[in-house]
Tab-separated table of C-alpha atoms and ligand atoms in Angstrom:
chain	number	residue	atom	x	y	z
A	1	UNK	CA	165.104	100.259	74.847
A	2	UNK	CA	167.007	103.601	74.957
A	3	UNK	CA	167.301	105.044	78.407
A	4	UNK	CA	166.459	108.725	78.868
A	5	UNK	CA	166.991	111.280	81.658
A	6	UNK	CA	164.653	114.254	81.504
A	7	UNK	CA	165.530	117.547	83.013
A	8	UNK	CA	162.809	120.162	83.819
A	9	UNK	CA	162.282	123.331	85.805
A	10	UNK	CA	158.660	124.137	85.752
A	11	UNK	CA	155.128	123.116	84.920
A	12	UNK	CA	156.260	119.841	83.318
A	13	UNK	CA	153.679	119.591	80.513
A	14	UNK	CA	156.325	118.439	78.044
A	15	UNK	CA	157.716	115.973	80.580
A	16	UNK	CA	154.202	114.610	80.918
A	17	UNK	CA	153.858	114.350	77.120
A	18	UNK	CA	157.145	112.394	77.006
A	19	UNK	CA	155.910	109.998	79.644
A	20	UNK	CA	152.582	109.464	77.927
A	21	UNK	CA	154.302	108.914	74.613
A	22	UNK	CA	156.664	106.353	76.203
A	23	UNK	CA	153.644	104.568	77.772
A	24	UNK	CA	151.979	104.327	74.384
A	25	UNK	CA	154.996	103.350	72.338
A	26	UNK	CA	155.095	106.646	70.405
A	27	UNK	CA	158.382	107.279	72.094
A	28	UNK	CA	160.298	103.973	72.032
A	29	UNK	CA	162.459	104.655	75.077
A	30	UNK	CA	162.388	104.355	78.857
A	31	UNK	CA	162.300	107.533	80.905
A	32	UNK	CA	164.542	106.458	83.802
A	33	UNK	CA	164.409	109.545	86.007
A	34	UNK	CA	163.648	113.248	86.213
A	35	UNK	CA	166.142	115.946	87.258
A	36	UNK	CA	164.792	119.254	88.412
A	37	UNK	CA	166.385	122.620	88.987
A	38	UNK	CA	163.495	123.711	91.274
A	39	UNK	CA	162.015	121.563	94.035
A	40	UNK	CA	158.558	123.156	93.777
A	41	UNK	CA	157.774	122.369	90.212
A	42	UNK	CA	154.858	120.720	88.512
A	43	UNK	CA	157.360	118.271	86.950
A	44	UNK	CA	158.093	116.937	90.414
A	45	UNK	CA	154.432	116.196	91.095
A	46	UNK	CA	154.172	114.292	87.793
A	47	UNK	CA	157.305	112.270	88.459
A	48	UNK	CA	156.030	111.395	92.001
A	49	UNK	CA	152.663	110.266	90.525
A	50	UNK	CA	154.623	108.017	88.160
A	51	UNK	CA	156.900	106.804	91.027
A	52	UNK	CA	159.980	107.869	88.995
A	53	UNK	CA	163.233	108.661	90.753
A	54	UNK	CA	163.889	112.384	91.027
A	55	UNK	CA	167.288	114.142	91.132
A	56	UNK	CA	166.685	117.406	93.091
A	57	UNK	CA	168.808	120.355	91.918
A	58	UNK	CA	171.602	118.175	90.722
A	59	UNK	CA	174.966	119.637	89.822
A	60	UNK	CA	176.285	118.884	86.391
A	61	UNK	CA	178.722	116.444	87.900
A	62	UNK	CA	175.884	114.676	89.606
A	63	UNK	CA	173.956	114.427	86.429
A	64	UNK	CA	177.057	113.000	84.583
A	65	UNK	CA	177.535	110.467	87.359
A	66	UNK	CA	173.941	109.445	86.989
A	67	UNK	CA	174.238	109.208	83.259
A	68	UNK	CA	177.268	106.891	83.561
A	69	UNK	CA	175.832	104.802	86.399
A	70	UNK	CA	172.430	104.345	84.825
A	71	UNK	CA	173.762	103.959	81.173
A	72	UNK	CA	171.589	106.907	79.977
A	73	UNK	CA	171.583	107.246	76.179
A	74	UNK	CA	170.322	110.822	75.997
A	75	UNK	CA	169.425	113.721	78.240
A	76	UNK	CA	166.169	115.508	77.251
A	77	UNK	CA	165.619	119.118	78.291
A	78	UNK	CA	161.848	119.744	78.843
A	79	UNK	CA	161.768	123.356	79.903
A	80	UNK	CA	165.073	123.207	81.808
A	81	UNK	CA	165.932	126.836	82.515
A	82	UNK	CA	169.634	126.401	83.103
A	83	UNK	CA	172.349	127.014	80.702
A	84	UNK	CA	174.668	123.951	80.393
A	85	UNK	CA	178.429	124.352	80.480
A	86	UNK	CA	180.644	123.368	77.533
A	87	UNK	CA	182.217	120.713	79.726
A	88	UNK	CA	178.867	119.105	80.262
A	89	UNK	CA	177.972	119.283	76.605
A	90	UNK	CA	181.327	117.762	75.562
A	91	UNK	CA	180.774	114.916	78.056
A	92	UNK	CA	177.556	113.949	76.263
A	93	UNK	CA	178.541	113.290	72.694
A	94	UNK	CA	178.287	110.008	70.835
A	95	UNK	CA	181.272	108.519	69.068
A	96	UNK	CA	180.467	110.584	65.862
A	97	UNK	CA	180.596	113.797	67.841
A	98	UNK	CA	176.794	114.332	67.791
A	99	UNK	CA	175.293	115.888	70.954
A	100	UNK	CA	173.177	113.537	73.002
A	101	UNK	CA	171.226	116.384	74.615
A	102	UNK	CA	167.896	117.365	73.091
A	103	UNK	CA	165.967	120.601	73.815
A	104	UNK	CA	162.589	122.042	72.843
A	105	UNK	CA	162.358	125.709	72.174
A	106	UNK	CA	159.044	127.574	71.538
A	107	UNK	CA	160.058	129.565	68.485
A	108	UNK	CA	161.312	128.972	64.959
A	109	UNK	CA	165.077	129.109	65.776
A	110	UNK	CA	167.255	130.963	65.017
A	111	UNK	CA	164.492	133.493	65.560
A	112	UNK	CA	163.684	134.470	69.138
A	113	UNK	CA	166.235	132.455	71.273
A	114	UNK	CA	166.238	132.923	75.009
A	115	UNK	CA	163.431	133.436	77.487
A	116	UNK	CA	159.654	134.015	76.680
A	117	UNK	CA	159.927	133.059	73.058
A	118	UNK	CA	156.131	133.041	72.501
A	119	UNK	CA	155.899	136.604	73.769
A	120	UNK	CA	158.904	137.677	71.738
A	121	UNK	CA	157.236	136.394	68.593
A	122	UNK	CA	153.903	138.047	69.440
A	123	UNK	CA	155.488	141.366	70.254
A	124	UNK	CA	157.590	141.271	67.035
A	125	UNK	CA	154.471	141.010	64.973
A	126	UNK	CA	155.635	138.063	62.868
A	127	UNK	CA	152.980	136.369	60.758
A	128	UNK	CA	154.011	132.883	61.911
A	129	UNK	CA	156.152	131.378	64.635
A	130	UNK	CA	156.740	127.728	65.615
A	131	UNK	CA	158.392	125.111	67.663
A	132	UNK	CA	161.920	123.858	67.353
A	133	UNK	CA	163.420	120.529	68.670
A	134	UNK	CA	167.225	120.716	68.443
A	135	UNK	CA	170.465	119.280	69.758
A	136	UNK	CA	172.208	121.292	72.443
A	137	UNK	CA	175.512	122.951	71.626
A	138	UNK	CA	177.626	125.618	73.299
A	139	UNK	CA	175.729	128.452	71.531
A	140	UNK	CA	172.481	128.811	73.552
A	141	UNK	CA	169.505	127.750	71.456
A	142	UNK	CA	171.991	127.336	68.517
A	143	UNK	CA	172.536	123.596	68.032
A	144	UNK	CA	171.558	121.496	64.959
A	145	UNK	CA	167.797	121.527	64.363
A	146	UNK	CA	166.079	118.148	64.378
A	147	UNK	CA	162.434	119.275	63.640
A	148	UNK	CA	160.388	122.432	63.410
A	149	UNK	CA	156.641	123.076	63.043
A	150	UNK	CA	155.215	126.429	62.191
A	151	UNK	CA	151.848	128.043	62.957
A	152	UNK	CA	150.278	131.354	62.123
A	153	UNK	CA	149.830	133.950	64.837
A	154	UNK	CA	148.776	137.047	62.875
A	155	UNK	CA	145.122	136.728	63.996
A	156	UNK	CA	146.024	136.283	67.640
A	157	UNK	CA	145.389	138.796	70.353
A	158	UNK	CA	147.933	137.987	73.041
A	159	UNK	CA	151.134	136.081	73.788
A	160	UNK	CA	148.969	133.778	75.958
A	161	UNK	CA	146.922	132.853	72.926
A	162	UNK	CA	150.127	132.039	71.003
A	163	UNK	CA	151.374	129.846	73.819
A	164	UNK	CA	148.000	128.039	74.040
A	165	UNK	CA	148.204	127.207	70.368
A	166	UNK	CA	151.942	126.211	70.622
A	167	UNK	CA	151.835	123.947	73.668
A	168	UNK	CA	149.846	121.134	72.050
A	169	UNK	CA	152.220	121.268	69.089
A	170	UNK	CA	155.126	120.988	71.481
A	171	UNK	CA	153.544	117.947	73.112
A	172	UNK	CA	153.138	116.234	69.720
A	173	UNK	CA	156.423	117.231	68.069
A	174	UNK	CA	158.800	116.623	71.000
A	175	UNK	CA	158.187	112.903	71.714
A	176	UNK	CA	158.017	112.004	68.050
A	177	UNK	CA	161.308	113.745	67.410
A	178	UNK	CA	163.085	112.364	70.442
A	179	UNK	CA	161.847	108.950	69.256
A	180	UNK	CA	163.623	108.914	65.903
A	181	UNK	CA	166.692	110.705	67.251
A	182	UNK	CA	167.453	108.432	70.211
A	183	UNK	CA	166.732	105.374	68.105
A	184	UNK	CA	169.321	106.516	65.583
A	185	UNK	CA	166.942	106.786	62.721
A	186	UNK	CA	168.638	109.775	61.122
A	187	UNK	CA	171.222	110.763	58.549
A	188	UNK	CA	173.933	113.340	59.136
A	189	UNK	CA	175.017	115.749	56.383
A	190	UNK	CA	177.254	118.734	56.602
A	191	UNK	CA	175.804	122.201	56.140
A	192	UNK	CA	177.764	125.373	56.741
A	193	UNK	CA	180.489	123.194	58.344
A	194	UNK	CA	178.079	121.801	60.901
A	195	UNK	CA	176.191	118.555	61.201
A	196	UNK	CA	172.722	118.668	59.754
A	197	UNK	CA	170.624	115.923	61.182
A	198	UNK	CA	167.505	114.708	59.472
A	199	UNK	CA	165.227	111.790	59.841
A	200	UNK	CA	166.292	108.756	57.784
B	301	LIG	C1	157.830	125.150	77.083
B	301	LIG	O1	157.075	126.069	76.328
B	301	LIG	C2	159.244	124.997	76.423
B	301	LIG	O2	159.146	124.999	75.003
B	301	LIG	C3	159.946	126.105	76.970
B	301	LIG	O3	159.524	126.185	78.327
B	301	LIG	C4	158.209	125.720	78.439
B	301	LIG	C5	158.159	124.591	79.550
B	301	LIG	O4	156.812	124.145	79.718
B	301	LIG	N1	161.356	126.068	76.909
B	301	LIG	C6	162.169	127.155	76.675
B	301	LIG	O5	161.759	128.184	76.618
B	301	LIG	C7	163.637	126.752	76.546
B	301	LIG	N2	164.396	127.852	76.228
B	301	LIG	P1	156.546	122.826	80.450
B	301	LIG	O6	157.287	122.852	81.817
B	301	LIG	O7	155.042	122.868	80.636
B	301	LIG	O8	157.028	121.740	79.642
């Protein structure tokens, strides 16, 4: 079984979805621990309820030590609101140079990177937005895309409504994508000089 470390900062609904998926075999991996950038986060309560070890506000070096010590295969960002340094990203590559850090972002990247992506999409008046699961590279929200799912928002009345539609999609897409990625069920091609990672 692949061994995962999840990093989160807030509510933890994606963390919960990953745990549920691991429990039901949708995500064929073991979630070994949670790392949090904020002590008072929903994710902490979820980890406590599951009796999972928690790394509280770990530095990047502490995370890397944990990854080595615990033989972690991939680091999963589930609403982790910290920018990772290039050094950290370089330390987490496989022997083919593919990042072993996976992130979920609530827009159709490369549109609407950064914070409050659901609100950005609503305010921009786009007809549809979506969810992206991607590998983490130095360019924030710019690493190779693993999966995307779109949904229409042109009939919606608020950013909250967009988020309420998007979150269940996140909870479905994220564990399924992490599953094939961490289990190596993908092919790598080059596109625009960069790796293009698609399910096998
Ligand atoms: C999710 O919507 C996730 O996509 C987003 O933060 C939220 C975390 O919610 N991530 C980003 O915006 C990353 N740039 P959660 O704590 O309930 O999973």
